[in-house]
Tab-separated table of C-alpha atoms in Angstrom:
chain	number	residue	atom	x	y	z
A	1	UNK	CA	0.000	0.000	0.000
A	2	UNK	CA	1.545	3.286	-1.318
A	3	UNK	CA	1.938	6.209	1.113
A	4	UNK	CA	-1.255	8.167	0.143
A	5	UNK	CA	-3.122	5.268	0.270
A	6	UNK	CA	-1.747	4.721	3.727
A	7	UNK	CA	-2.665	7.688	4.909
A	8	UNK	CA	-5.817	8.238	3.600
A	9	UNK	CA	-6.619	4.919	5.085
A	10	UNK	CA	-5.918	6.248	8.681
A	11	UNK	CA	-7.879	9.383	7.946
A	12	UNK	CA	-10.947	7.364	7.597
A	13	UNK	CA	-10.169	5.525	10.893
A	14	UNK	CA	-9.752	8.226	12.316
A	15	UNK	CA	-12.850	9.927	11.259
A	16	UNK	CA	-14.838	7.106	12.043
A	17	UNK	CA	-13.350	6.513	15.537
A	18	UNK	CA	-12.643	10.581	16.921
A	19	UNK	CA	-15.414	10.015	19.185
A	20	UNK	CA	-13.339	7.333	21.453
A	21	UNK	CA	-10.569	9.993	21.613
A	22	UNK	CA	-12.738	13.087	21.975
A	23	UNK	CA	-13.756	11.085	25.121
A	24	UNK	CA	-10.547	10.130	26.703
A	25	UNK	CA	-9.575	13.699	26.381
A	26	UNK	CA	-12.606	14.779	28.158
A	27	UNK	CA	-12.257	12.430	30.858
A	28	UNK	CA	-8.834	13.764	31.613
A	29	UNK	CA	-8.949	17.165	31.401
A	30	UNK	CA	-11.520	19.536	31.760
A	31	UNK	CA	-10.115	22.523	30.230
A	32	UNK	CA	-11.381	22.708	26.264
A	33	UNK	CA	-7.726	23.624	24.965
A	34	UNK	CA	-6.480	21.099	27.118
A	35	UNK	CA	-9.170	18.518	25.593
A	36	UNK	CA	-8.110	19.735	22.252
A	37	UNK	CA	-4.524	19.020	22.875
A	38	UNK	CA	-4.736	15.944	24.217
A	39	UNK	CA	-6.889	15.204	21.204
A	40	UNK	CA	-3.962	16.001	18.802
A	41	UNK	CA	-1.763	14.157	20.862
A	42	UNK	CA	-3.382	11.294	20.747
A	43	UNK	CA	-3.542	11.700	16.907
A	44	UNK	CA	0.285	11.348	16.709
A	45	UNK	CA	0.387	8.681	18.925
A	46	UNK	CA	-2.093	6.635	17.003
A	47	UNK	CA	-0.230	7.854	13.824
A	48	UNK	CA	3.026	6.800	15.097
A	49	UNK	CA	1.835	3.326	16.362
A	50	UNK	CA	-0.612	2.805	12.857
A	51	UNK	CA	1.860	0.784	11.008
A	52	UNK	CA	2.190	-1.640	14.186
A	53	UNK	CA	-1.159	-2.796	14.563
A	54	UNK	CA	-1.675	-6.060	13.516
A	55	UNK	CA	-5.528	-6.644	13.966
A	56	UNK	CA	-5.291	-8.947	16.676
A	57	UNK	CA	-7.695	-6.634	18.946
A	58	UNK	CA	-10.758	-4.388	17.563
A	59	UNK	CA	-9.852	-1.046	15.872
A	60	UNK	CA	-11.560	0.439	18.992
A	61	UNK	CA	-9.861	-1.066	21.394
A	62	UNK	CA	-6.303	-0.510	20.068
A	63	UNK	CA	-7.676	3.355	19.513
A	64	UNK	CA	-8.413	3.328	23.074
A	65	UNK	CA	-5.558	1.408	24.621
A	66	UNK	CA	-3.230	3.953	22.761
A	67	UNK	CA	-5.666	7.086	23.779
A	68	UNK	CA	-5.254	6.152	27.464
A	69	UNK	CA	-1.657	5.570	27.413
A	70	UNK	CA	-0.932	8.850	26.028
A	71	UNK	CA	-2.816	11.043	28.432
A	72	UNK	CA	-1.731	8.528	31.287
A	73	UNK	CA	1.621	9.251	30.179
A	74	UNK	CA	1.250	12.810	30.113
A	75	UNK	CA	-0.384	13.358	33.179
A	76	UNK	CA	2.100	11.015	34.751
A	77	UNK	CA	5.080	13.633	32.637
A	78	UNK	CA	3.119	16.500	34.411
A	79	UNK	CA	2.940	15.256	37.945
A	80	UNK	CA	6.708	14.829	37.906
A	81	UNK	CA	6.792	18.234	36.583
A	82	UNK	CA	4.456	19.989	39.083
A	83	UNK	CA	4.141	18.907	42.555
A	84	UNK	CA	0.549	18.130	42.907
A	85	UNK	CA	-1.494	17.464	39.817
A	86	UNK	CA	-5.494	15.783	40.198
A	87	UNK	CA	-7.301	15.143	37.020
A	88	UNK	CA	-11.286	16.500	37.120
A	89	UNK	CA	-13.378	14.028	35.215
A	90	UNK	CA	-15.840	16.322	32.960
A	91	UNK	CA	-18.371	14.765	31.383
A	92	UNK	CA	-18.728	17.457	28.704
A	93	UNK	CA	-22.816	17.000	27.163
A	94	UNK	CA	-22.249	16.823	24.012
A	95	UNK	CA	-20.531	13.343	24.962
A	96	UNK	CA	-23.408	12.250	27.749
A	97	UNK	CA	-26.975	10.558	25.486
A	98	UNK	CA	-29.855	12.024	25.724
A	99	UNK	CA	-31.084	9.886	28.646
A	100	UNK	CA	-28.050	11.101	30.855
A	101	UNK	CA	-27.995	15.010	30.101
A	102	UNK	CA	-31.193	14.721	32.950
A	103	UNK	CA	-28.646	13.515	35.645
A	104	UNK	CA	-30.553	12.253	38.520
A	105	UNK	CA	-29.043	13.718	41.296
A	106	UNK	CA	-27.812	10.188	42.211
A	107	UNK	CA	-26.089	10.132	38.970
A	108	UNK	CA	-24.531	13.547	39.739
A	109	UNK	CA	-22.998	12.522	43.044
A	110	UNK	CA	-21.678	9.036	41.038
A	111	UNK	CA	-19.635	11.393	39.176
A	112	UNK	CA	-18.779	13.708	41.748
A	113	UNK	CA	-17.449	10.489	43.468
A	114	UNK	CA	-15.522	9.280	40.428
A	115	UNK	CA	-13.393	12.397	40.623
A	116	UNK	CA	-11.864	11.270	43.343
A	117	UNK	CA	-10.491	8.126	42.100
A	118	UNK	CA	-6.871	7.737	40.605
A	119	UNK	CA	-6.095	8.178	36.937
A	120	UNK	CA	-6.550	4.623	36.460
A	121	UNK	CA	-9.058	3.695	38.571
A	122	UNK	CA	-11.122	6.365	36.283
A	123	UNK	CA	-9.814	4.654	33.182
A	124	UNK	CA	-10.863	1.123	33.696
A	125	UNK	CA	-14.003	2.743	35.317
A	126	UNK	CA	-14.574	4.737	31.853
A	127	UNK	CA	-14.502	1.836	29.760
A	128	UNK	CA	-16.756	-0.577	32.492
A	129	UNK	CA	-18.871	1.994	32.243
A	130	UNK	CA	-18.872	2.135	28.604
A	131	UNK	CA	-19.654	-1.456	28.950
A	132	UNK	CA	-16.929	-2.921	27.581
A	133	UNK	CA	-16.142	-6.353	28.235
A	134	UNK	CA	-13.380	-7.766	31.045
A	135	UNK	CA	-11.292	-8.901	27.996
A	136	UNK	CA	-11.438	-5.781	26.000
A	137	UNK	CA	-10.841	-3.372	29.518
A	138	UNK	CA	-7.686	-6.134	30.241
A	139	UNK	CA	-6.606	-5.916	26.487
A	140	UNK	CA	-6.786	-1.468	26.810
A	141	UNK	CA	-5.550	-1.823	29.957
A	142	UNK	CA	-2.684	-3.842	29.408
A	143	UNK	CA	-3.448	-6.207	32.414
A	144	UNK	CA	-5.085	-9.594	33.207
A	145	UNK	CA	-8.870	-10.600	32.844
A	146	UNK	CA	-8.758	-12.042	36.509
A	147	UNK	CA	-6.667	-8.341	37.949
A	148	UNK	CA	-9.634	-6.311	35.617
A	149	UNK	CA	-12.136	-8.205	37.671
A	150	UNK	CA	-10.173	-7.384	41.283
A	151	UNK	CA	-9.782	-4.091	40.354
A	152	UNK	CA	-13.305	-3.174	39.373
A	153	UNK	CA	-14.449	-5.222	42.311
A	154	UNK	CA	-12.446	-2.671	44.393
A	155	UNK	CA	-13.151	0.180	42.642
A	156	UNK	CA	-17.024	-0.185	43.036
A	157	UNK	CA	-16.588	-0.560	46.807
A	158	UNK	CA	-14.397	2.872	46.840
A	159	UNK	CA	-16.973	4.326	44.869
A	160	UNK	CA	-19.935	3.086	47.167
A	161	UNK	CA	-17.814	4.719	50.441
A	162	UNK	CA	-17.030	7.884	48.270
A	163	UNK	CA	-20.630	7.964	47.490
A	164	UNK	CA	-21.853	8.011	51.084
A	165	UNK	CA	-19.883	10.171	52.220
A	166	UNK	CA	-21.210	12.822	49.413
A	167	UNK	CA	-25.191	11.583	49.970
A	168	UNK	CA	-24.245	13.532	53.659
A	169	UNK	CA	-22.561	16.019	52.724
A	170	UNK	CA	-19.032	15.356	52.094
């Protein structure tokens, strides 16, 4: 496959896809120019690693397994660079359906409470979330189907406390 061909082929992926990265981004940051940059960084990621990706995984999940590692990596670049950095989760409504732009006020305080979590935590949460399955969250993720399974288990019981405490007032 010649060059153009190449690259027209990733334009289409891309175009077809943005909406996984537009996500990621907004997860991470809640600043719109921030969103935007992450956006394009995830871009040259996805560029760089295009001619690696054998097809072994879905398009999606490669897309997102490279979108999270490069605003992981970032943040983690930034936290060594400032000495206290906390990602706001920002659930921007253009990306929330229909159903969810009415967020019960349960809902609200779910999200409230998923700010708190680590960078990760809010990843695997994300995709879970997204309901993706154990395989495809340990393929993104980089880790095991059993240590997906811990990891939500724990996560759900953080987010339960986390959620208490806000119902009175935290």
């Amino acid at each position: 496959m010649d060059k153009n061909a190449k690259r027209e082929e990733f334009l289409g992926l891309i175009s077809r896809h943005q909406h996984l990265i537009k996500k990621v981004a907004a997860i991470y940051y809640k600043n719109p120019e921030d969103q935007e940059d992450a956006f394009q960084e995830i871009l040259v990621s996805l560029w760089k690693a295009y001619p690696t990706f054998e097809g072994r995984s879905k398009i999606s999940t490669w897309i997102y397994r490279v979108a999270l590692n490069t605003v992981l990596t970032n943040l983690r670049k930034a936290t060594n660079r400032v000495y206290h950095h906390q990602t706001d989760i920002n659930i921007p409504e253009n990306i929330i359906n229909k159903e969810e732009q009415d967020l019960s006020e349960e809902i609200s305080v779910l999200y409230k409470a998923i700010k708190h979590l680590s960078d990760i935590e809010k990843a695997i949460i994300m995709l879970y979330m997204e309901e993706k399955t154990y395989d495809d969250i340990a393929d993104i993720m980089g880790m095991t189907k059993t240590n997906v399974g811990v990891k939500i288990s724990r996560i759900k019981k953080k987010l339960k406390k986390l959620y208490k405490k806000m119902e009175n007032g935290y």
